[in-house]
Short mmCIF file of C-alpha atoms in Angstrom, two decimals:
data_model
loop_
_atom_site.label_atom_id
_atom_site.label_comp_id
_atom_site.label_asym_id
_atom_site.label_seq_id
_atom_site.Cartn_x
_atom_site.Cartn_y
_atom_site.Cartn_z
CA UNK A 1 -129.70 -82.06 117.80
CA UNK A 2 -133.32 -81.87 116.88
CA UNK A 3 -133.71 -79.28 119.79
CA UNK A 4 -130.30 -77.16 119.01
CA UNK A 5 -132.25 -76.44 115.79
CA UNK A 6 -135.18 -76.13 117.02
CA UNK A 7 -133.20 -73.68 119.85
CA UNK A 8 -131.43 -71.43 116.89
CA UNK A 9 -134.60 -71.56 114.79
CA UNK A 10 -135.94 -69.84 117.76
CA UNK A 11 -133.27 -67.93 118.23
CA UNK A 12 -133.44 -66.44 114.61
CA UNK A 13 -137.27 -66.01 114.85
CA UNK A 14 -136.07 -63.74 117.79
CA UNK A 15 -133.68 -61.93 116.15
CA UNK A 16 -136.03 -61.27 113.64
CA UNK A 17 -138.84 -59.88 115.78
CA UNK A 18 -136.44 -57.68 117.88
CA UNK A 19 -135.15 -56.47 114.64
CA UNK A 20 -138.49 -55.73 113.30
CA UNK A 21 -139.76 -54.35 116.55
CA UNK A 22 -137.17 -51.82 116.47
CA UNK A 23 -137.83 -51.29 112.86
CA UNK A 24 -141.34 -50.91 113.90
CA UNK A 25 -140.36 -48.59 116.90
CA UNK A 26 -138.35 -46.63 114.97
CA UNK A 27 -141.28 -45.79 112.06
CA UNK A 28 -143.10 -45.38 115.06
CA UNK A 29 -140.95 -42.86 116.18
CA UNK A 30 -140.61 -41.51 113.11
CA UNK A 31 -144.32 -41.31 112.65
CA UNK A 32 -144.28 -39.69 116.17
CA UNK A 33 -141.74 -37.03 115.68
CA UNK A 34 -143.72 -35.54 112.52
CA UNK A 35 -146.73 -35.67 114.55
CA UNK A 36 -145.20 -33.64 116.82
CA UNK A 37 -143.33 -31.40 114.33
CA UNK A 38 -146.77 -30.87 112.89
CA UNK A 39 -148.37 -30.08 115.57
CA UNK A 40 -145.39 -27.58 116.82
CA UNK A 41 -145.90 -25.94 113.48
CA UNK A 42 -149.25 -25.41 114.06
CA UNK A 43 -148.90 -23.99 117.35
CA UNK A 44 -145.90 -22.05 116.10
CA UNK A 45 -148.06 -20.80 113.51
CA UNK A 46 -150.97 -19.80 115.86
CA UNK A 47 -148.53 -18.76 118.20
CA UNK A 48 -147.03 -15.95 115.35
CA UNK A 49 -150.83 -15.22 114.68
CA UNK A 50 -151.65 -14.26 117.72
CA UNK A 51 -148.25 -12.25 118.28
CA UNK A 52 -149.18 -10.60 115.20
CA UNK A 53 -152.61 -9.60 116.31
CA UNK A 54 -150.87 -8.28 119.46
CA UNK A 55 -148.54 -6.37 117.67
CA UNK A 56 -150.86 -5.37 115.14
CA UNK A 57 -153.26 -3.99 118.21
CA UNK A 58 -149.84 -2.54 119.63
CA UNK A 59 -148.63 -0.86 116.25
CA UNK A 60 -152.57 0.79 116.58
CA UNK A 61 -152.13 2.25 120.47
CA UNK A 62 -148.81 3.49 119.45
CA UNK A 63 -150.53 5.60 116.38
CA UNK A 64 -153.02 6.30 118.60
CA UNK A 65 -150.41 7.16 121.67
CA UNK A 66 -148.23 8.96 119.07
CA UNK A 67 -151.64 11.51 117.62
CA UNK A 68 -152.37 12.37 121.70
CA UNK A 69 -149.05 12.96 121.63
CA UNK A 70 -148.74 15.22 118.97
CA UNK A 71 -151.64 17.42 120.17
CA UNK A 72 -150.04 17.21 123.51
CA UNK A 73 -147.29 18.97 121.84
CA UNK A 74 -149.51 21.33 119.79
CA UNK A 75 -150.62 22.16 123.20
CA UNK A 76 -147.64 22.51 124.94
CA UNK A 77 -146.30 24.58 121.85
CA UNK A 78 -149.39 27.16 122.16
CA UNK A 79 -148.43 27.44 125.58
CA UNK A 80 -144.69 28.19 125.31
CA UNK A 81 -145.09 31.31 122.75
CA UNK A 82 -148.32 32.00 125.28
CA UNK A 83 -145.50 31.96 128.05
CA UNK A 84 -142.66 33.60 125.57
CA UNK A 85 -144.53 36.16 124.92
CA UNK A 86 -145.84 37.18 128.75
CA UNK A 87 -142.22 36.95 129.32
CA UNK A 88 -141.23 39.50 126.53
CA UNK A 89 -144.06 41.85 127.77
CA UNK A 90 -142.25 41.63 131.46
CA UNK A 91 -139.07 42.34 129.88
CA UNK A 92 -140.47 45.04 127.87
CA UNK A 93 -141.93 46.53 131.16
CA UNK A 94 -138.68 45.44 133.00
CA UNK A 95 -136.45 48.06 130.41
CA UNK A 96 -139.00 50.42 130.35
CA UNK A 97 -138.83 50.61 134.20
CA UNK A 98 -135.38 51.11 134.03
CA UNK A 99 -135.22 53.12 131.67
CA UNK A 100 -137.45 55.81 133.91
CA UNK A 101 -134.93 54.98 136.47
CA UNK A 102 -132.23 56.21 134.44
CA UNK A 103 -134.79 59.64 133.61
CA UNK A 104 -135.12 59.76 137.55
CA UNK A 105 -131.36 59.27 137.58
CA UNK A 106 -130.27 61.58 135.28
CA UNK A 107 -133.06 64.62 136.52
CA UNK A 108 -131.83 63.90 140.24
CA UNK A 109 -127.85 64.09 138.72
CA UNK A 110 -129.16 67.79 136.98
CA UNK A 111 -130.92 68.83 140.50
CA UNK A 112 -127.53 67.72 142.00
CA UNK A 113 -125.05 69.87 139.59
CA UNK A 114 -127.83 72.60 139.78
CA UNK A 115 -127.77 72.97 143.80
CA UNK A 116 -124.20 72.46 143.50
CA UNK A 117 -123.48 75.07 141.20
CA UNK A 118 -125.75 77.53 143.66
CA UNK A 119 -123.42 76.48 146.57
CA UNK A 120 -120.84 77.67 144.81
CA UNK A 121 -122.21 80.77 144.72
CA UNK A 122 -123.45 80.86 147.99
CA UNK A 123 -120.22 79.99 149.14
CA UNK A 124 -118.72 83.16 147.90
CA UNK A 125 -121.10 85.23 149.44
CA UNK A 126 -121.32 83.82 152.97
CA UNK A 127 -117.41 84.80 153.40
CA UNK A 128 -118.01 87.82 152.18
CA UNK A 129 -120.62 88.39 154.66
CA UNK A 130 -118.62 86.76 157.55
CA UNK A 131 -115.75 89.40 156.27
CA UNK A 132 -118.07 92.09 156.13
CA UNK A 133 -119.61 91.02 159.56
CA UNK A 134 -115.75 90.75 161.04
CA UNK A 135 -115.00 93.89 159.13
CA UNK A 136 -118.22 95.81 160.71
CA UNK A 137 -117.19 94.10 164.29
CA UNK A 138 -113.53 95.31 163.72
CA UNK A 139 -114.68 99.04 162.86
CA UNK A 140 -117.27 98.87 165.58
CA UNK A 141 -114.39 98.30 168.39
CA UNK A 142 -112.35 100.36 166.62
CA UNK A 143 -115.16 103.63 166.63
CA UNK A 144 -116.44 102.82 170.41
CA UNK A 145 -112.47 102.60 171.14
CA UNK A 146 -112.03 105.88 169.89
CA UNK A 147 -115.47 107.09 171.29
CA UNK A 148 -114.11 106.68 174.54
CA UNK A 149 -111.06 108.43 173.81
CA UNK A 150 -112.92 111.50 172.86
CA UNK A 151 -115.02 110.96 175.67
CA UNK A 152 -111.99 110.68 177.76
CA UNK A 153 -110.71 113.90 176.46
CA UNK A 154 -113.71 116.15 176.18
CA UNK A 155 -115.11 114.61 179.42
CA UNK A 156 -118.75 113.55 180.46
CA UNK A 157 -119.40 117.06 181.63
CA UNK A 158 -118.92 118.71 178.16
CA UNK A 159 -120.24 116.32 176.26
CA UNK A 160 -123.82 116.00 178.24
CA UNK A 161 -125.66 118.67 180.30
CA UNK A 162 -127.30 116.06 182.34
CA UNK A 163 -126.36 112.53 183.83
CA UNK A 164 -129.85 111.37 182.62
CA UNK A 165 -129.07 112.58 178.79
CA UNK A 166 -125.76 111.28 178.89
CA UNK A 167 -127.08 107.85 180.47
CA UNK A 168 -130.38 107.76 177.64
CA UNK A 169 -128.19 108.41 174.95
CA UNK A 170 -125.90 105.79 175.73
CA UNK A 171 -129.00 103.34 175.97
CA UNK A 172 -130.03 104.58 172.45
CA UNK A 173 -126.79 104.03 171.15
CA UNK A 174 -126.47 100.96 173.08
CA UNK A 175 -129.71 99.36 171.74
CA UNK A 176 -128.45 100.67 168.01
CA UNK A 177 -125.80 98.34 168.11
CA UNK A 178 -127.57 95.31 169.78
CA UNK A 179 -129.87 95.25 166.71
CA UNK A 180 -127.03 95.54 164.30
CA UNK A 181 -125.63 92.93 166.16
CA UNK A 182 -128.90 90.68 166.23
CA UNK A 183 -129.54 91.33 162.47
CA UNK A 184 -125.73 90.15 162.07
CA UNK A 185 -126.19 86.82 164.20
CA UNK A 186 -129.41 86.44 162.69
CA UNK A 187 -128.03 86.38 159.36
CA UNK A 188 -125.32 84.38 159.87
CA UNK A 189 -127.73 81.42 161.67
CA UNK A 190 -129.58 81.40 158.76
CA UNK A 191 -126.20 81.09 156.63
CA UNK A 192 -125.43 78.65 158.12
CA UNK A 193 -128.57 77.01 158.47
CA UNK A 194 -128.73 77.12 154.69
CA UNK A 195 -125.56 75.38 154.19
CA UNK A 196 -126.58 72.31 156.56
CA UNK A 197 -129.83 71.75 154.81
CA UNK A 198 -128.33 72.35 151.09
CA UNK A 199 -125.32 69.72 152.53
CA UNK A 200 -127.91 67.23 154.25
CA UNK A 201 -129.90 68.08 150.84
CA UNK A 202 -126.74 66.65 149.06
CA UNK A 203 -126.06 64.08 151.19
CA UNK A 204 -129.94 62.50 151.02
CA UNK A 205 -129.38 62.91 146.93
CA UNK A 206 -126.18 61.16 146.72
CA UNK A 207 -127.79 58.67 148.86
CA UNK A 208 -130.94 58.62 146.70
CA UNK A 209 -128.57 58.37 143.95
CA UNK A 210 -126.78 54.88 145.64
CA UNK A 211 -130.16 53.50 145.96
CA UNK A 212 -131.55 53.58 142.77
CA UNK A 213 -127.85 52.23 141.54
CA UNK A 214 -128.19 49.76 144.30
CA UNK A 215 -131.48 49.18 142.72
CA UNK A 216 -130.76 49.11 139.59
CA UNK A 217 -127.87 46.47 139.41
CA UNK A 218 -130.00 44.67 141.69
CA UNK A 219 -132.71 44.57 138.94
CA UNK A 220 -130.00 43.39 136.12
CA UNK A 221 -129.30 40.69 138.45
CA UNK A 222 -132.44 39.81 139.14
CA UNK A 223 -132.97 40.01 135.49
CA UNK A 224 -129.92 37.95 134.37
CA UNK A 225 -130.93 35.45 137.10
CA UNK A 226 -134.33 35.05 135.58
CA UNK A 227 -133.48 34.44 131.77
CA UNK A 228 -130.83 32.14 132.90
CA UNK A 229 -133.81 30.32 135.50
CA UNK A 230 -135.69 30.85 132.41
CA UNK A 231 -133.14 28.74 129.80
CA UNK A 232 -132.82 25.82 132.88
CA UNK A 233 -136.39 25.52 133.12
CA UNK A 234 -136.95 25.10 129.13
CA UNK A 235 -133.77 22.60 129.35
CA UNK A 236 -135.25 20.66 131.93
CA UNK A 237 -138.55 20.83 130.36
CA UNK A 238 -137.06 19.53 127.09
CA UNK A 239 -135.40 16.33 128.95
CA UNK A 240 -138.52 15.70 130.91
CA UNK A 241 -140.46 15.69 127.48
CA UNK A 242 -137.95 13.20 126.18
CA UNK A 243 -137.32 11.40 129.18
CA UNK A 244 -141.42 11.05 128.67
CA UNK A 245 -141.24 9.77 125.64
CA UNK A 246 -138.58 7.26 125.76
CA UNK A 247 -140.21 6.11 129.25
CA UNK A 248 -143.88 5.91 127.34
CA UNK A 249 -142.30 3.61 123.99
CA UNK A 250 -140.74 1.36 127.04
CA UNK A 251 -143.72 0.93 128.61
CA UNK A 252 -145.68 0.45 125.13
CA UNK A 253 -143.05 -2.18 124.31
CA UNK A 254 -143.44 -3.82 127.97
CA UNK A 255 -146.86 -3.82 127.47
CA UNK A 256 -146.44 -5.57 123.63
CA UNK A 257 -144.39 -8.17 125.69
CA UNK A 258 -146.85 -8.54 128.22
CA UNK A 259 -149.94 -9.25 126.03
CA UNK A 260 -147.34 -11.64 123.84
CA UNK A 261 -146.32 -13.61 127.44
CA UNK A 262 -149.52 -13.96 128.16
CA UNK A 263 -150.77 -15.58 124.84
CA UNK A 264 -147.79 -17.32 125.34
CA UNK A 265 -149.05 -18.80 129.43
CA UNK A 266 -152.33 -19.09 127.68
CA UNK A 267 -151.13 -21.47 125.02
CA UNK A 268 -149.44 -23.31 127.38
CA UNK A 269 -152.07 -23.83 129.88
CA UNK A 270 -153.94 -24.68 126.83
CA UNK A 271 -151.68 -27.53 125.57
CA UNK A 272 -151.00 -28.27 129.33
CA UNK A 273 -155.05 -29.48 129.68
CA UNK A 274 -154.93 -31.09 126.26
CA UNK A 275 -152.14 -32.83 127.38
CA UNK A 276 -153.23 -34.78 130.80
CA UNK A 277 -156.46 -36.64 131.05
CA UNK A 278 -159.67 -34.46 132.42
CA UNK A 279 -160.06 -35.82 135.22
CA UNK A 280 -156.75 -35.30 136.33
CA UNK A 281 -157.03 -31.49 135.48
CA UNK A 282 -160.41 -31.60 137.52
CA UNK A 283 -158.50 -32.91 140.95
CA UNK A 284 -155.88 -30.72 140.33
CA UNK A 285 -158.34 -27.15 140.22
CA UNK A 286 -160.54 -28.53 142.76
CA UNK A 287 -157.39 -29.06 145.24
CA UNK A 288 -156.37 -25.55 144.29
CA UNK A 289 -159.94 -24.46 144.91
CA UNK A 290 -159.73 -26.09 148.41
CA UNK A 291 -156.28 -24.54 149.50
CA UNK A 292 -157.55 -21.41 148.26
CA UNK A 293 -160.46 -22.04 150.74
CA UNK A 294 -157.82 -22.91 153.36
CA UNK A 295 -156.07 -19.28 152.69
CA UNK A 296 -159.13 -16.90 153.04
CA UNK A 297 -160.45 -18.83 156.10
CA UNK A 298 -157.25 -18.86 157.69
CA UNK A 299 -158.18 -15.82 160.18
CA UNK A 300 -156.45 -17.47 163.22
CA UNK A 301 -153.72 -19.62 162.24
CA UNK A 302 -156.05 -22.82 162.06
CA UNK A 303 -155.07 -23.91 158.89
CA UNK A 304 -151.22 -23.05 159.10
CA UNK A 305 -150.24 -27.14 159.17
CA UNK A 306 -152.06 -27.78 156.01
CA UNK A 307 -150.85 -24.79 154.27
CA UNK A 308 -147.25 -25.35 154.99
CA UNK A 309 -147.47 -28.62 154.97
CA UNK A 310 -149.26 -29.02 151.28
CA UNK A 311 -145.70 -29.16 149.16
CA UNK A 312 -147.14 -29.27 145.61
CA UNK A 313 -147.52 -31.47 142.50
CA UNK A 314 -143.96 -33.90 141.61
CA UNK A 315 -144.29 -31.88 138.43
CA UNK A 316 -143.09 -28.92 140.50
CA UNK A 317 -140.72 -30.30 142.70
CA UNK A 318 -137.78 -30.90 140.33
CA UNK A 319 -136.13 -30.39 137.16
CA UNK A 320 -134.35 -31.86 134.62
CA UNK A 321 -133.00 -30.80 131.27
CA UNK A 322 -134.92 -31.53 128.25
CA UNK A 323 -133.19 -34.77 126.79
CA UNK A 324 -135.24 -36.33 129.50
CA UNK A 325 -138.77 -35.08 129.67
CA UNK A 326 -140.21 -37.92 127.29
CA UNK A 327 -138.19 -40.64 129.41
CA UNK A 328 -139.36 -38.89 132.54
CA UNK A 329 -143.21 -38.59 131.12
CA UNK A 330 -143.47 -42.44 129.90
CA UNK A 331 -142.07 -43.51 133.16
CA UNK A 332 -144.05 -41.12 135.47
CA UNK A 333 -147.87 -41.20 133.58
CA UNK A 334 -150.06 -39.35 135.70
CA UNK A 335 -148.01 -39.54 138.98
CA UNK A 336 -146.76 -36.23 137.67
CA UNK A 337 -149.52 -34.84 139.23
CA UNK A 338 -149.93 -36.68 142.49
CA UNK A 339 -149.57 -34.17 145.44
CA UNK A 340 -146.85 -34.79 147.82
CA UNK A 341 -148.20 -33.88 151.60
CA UNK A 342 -146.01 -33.72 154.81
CA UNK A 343 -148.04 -36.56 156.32
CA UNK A 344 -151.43 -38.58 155.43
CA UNK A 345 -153.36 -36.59 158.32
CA UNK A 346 -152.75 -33.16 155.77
CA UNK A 347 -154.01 -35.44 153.24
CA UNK A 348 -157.06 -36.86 154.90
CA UNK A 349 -158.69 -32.82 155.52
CA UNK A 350 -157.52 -31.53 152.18
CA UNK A 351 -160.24 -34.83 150.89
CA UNK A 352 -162.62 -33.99 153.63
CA UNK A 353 -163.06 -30.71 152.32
CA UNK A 354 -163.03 -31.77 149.01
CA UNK A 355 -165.67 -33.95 149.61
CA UNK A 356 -167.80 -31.36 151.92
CA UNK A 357 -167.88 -28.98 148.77
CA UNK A 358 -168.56 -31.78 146.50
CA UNK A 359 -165.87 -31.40 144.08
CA UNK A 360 -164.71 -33.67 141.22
CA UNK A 361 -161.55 -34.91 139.51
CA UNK A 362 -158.55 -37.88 140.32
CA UNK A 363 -157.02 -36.67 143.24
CA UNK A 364 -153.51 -39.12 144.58
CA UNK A 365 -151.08 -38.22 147.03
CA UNK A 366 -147.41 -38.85 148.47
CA UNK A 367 -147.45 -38.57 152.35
CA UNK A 368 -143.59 -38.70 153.10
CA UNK A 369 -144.32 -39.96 156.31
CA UNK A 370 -145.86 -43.14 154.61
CA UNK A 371 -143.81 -43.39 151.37
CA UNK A 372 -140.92 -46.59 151.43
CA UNK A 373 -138.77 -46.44 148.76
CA UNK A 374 -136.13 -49.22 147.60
CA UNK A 375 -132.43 -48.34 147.99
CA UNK A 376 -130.49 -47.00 145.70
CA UNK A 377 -128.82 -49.61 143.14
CA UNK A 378 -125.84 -48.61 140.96
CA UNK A 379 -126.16 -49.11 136.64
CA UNK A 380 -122.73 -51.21 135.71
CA UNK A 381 -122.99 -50.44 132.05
CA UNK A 382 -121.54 -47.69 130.12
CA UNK A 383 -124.30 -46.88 128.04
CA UNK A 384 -127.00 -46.56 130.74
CA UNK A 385 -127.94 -44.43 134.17
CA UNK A 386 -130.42 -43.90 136.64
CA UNK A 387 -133.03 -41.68 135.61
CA UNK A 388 -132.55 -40.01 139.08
CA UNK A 389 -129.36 -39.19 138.23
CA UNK A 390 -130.45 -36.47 135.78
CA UNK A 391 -132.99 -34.89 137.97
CA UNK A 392 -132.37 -31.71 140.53
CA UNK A 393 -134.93 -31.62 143.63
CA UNK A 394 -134.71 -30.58 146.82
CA UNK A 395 -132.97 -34.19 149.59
CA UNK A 396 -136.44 -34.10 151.71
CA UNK A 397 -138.28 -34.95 148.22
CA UNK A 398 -135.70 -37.73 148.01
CA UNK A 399 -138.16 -40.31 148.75
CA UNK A 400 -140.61 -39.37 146.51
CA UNK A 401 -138.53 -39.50 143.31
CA UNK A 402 -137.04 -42.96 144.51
CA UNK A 403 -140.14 -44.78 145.13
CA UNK A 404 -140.86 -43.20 141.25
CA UNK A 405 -137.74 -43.72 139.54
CA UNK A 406 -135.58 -45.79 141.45
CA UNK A 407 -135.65 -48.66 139.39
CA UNK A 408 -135.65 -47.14 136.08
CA UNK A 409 -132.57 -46.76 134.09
CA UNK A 410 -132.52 -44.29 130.98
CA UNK A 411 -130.76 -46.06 128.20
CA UNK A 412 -129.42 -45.03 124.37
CA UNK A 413 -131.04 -47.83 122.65
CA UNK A 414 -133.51 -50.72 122.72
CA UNK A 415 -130.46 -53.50 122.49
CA UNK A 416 -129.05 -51.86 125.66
CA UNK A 417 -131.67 -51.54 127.79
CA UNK A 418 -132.74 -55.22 127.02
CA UNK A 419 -129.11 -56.61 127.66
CA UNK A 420 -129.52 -54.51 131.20
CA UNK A 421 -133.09 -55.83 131.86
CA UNK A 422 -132.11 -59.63 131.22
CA UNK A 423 -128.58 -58.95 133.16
CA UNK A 424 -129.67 -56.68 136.34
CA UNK A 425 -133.28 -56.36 136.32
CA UNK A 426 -133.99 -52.74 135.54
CA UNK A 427 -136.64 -51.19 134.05
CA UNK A 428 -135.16 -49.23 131.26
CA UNK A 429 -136.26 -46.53 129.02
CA UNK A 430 -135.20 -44.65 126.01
CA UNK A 431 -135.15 -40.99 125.82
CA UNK A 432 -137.44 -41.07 123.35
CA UNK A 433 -139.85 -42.64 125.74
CA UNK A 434 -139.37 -46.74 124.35
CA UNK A 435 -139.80 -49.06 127.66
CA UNK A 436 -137.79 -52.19 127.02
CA UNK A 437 -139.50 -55.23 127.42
CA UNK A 438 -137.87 -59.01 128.38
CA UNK A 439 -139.21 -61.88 127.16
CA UNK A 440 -138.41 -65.18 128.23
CA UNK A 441 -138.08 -68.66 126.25
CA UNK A 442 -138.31 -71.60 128.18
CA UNK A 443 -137.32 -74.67 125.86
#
């Protein structure tokens, strides 16, 4: 009896504590959270400083972009009316060109009519001189046709005294009419050599004439092409200028994102060092600093194995969403940052060098060919799981995160993960980072 008492007395006593160490755990947690609020605030707050500097410095290059811009345009405007008004001189010279074309025209159309008009009254005149000429020819015949007959009737005898007078008069008269006839020929070659040259004259105007209208609707053409050349050019100048534009405010605003992503990595890598323990941080640079090494001198291949086979930190190798970071931090510690090798010989030259250059920090690693992990063990209660169950990673990094986590159980409260510690021996944790902890009675 004495010892039932003594048993529930005990029993209370632990009641009492568990119920005060979650009280306890709880202000703690409170206390925690509005740490951390506090603390987020004050990043946040440093975090919207800094953006505001950046924009601030951004709002300034854009003022500044914006007044090169404006002279740019100044510029560009000087040279358009610069341009506009070379092109109005061309198109001055262009009309007055073609208006002395049309002078050319219209004096070559008056030479034309002109010439013309005196073919017309050449015209008349040439038949009358071929008439006359036929007329002459006709009255010639007719008076040497008659000449004979008289000569026929009166005889040669009569008429001359002498054979040689009759035969030198006949040569005079002979040689009369050649001449006439010569002068006659004569005058009709040159007719008619005047009327070819006035028609090839005629001809070479009305070509003349097709030229310069050739030429000229050529020129409006031309002309027409040019202006409309002219309005595509200031079009496509107009969308390149805006095209400009839009293209420079993108890459101002890229570049306002930029700067603000990079305050961003900064105050991350910041926190990130504030976060794990220094020498930690120093194995992790100086094991960059080696592989680094590793990379430059890697001329020949040598150093292929160690490069491929160097996988990273555990922090890298998986993810998880964010209900589970503090359970996965308070059950991890600085394991996070243990590097996780093919095999122990890739770990053995990454320290050699290490130690050659005489570098410092914490340095740990997870050969896979050397890590044994436990095997897997199912949670029978509805309000716990394995922790590995809410992590993603690659199947060859399976033995890695089950020789970390595979005896740790992620649990919704403190009463839970004790009733699964005393009942199946897990190691259980909240996710707000509470381990539970079994303690045993013996009575």
């Amino acid at each position: 009896m004495i010892y039932d008492n003594e048993l529930k007395e005990a029993r209370k006593k632990l009641d009492k504590l568990a119920e005060q160490r979650e009280e306890m755990n709880t202000r703690q947690s409170k206390v925690t959270n509005d740490l951390l609020n506090a603390q987020n605030r004050a990043l946040q707050a440093s975090a919207e400083q800094r953006k505001l500097e950046a924009r601030f410095k951004g709002m300034r290059e854009e003022k500044e972009a914006l007044l090169a811009e404006q002279t740019e345009r100044v510029q560009r405007k000087t040279e358009l009316e610069l341009l506009i008004n070379d092109l109005r001189e061309d198109v001055e010279k262009e009309r007055f060109g073609r208006d002395k074309a049309e002078d050319v025209l219209n004096k070559l159309k008056t030479d034309i009519a002109a010439k013309e008009e005196e073919l017309n009254t050449i015209i008349p005149k040439y038949k009358t001189l071929v008439e006359d000429a036929a007329r002459l020819n006709t009255d010639i015949r007719i008076a040497e046709q008659r000449s004979k007959e008289l000569y026929a009737k009166q005889g040669y005898r009569d008429q001359y005294k002498t054979v040689e007078e009759r035969d030198k008069i006949l040569q005079k008269e002979i040689r009369f009419y050649d001449r006439q006839l010569q002068d006659i020929h004569e005058q009709i070659v040159d007719i008619e050599k005047s009327l070819q040259d006035e028609e090839q004259e005629e001809q070479q105007l009305h070509q003349k004439i097709m030229e310069i209208g050739l030429g000229a609707e050529e020129f409006v053409d031309k002309l027409t092409k040019m202006n409309q050349d002219m309005a595509d050019l200031r079009r496509r100048l107009d969308e390149a200028s805006v095209a400009q534009q839009e293209a420079s405010r993108e890459e101002k605003a890229c570049r306002d994102n930029l700067e603000a992503i990079k305050v961003d990595v900064q105050q991350a890598e910041q926190d990130f060092r504030r976060m794990i323990p220094r020498s930690v941080m120093n194995g992790l640079d100086s094991v960059k600093r080696v592989l680094d090494h590793f990379q430059a001198q890697n001329h020949n291949g040598q150093y292929n194995s160690i490069l491929k086979g160097y996988r990273g930190t555990v922090i890298d190798l998986f993810q998880c969403d964010k209900a589970y970071n503090q359970a996965v931090e308070v059950t991890t510690g600085n394991r996070l940052f243990y590097h996780v090798v093919d095999d122990d010989r890739i770990a053995m030259k990454i320290m050699k060098e290490i130690n050659q250059q005489k570098l410092l920090g914490e340095i740990n690693f997870f050969p896979l060919n050397r890590l044994i992990a436990k095997p897997r063990r199912e949670v029978n209660d509805p309000e716990a799981r394995l922790l590995i169950d809410g992590m993603e990673f690659e199947p060859i990094y399976g033995v890695v995160f089950r020789h970390i986590f595979g005896n740790v159980a992620v649990v919704r409260s403190m009463l839970a993960g004790n009733r699964l510690t005393k009942r199946e021996g897990f190691d259980c944790v909240t996710f707000e980072g509470h381990f539970c902890l079994f303690i045993f009675y013996c009575v």
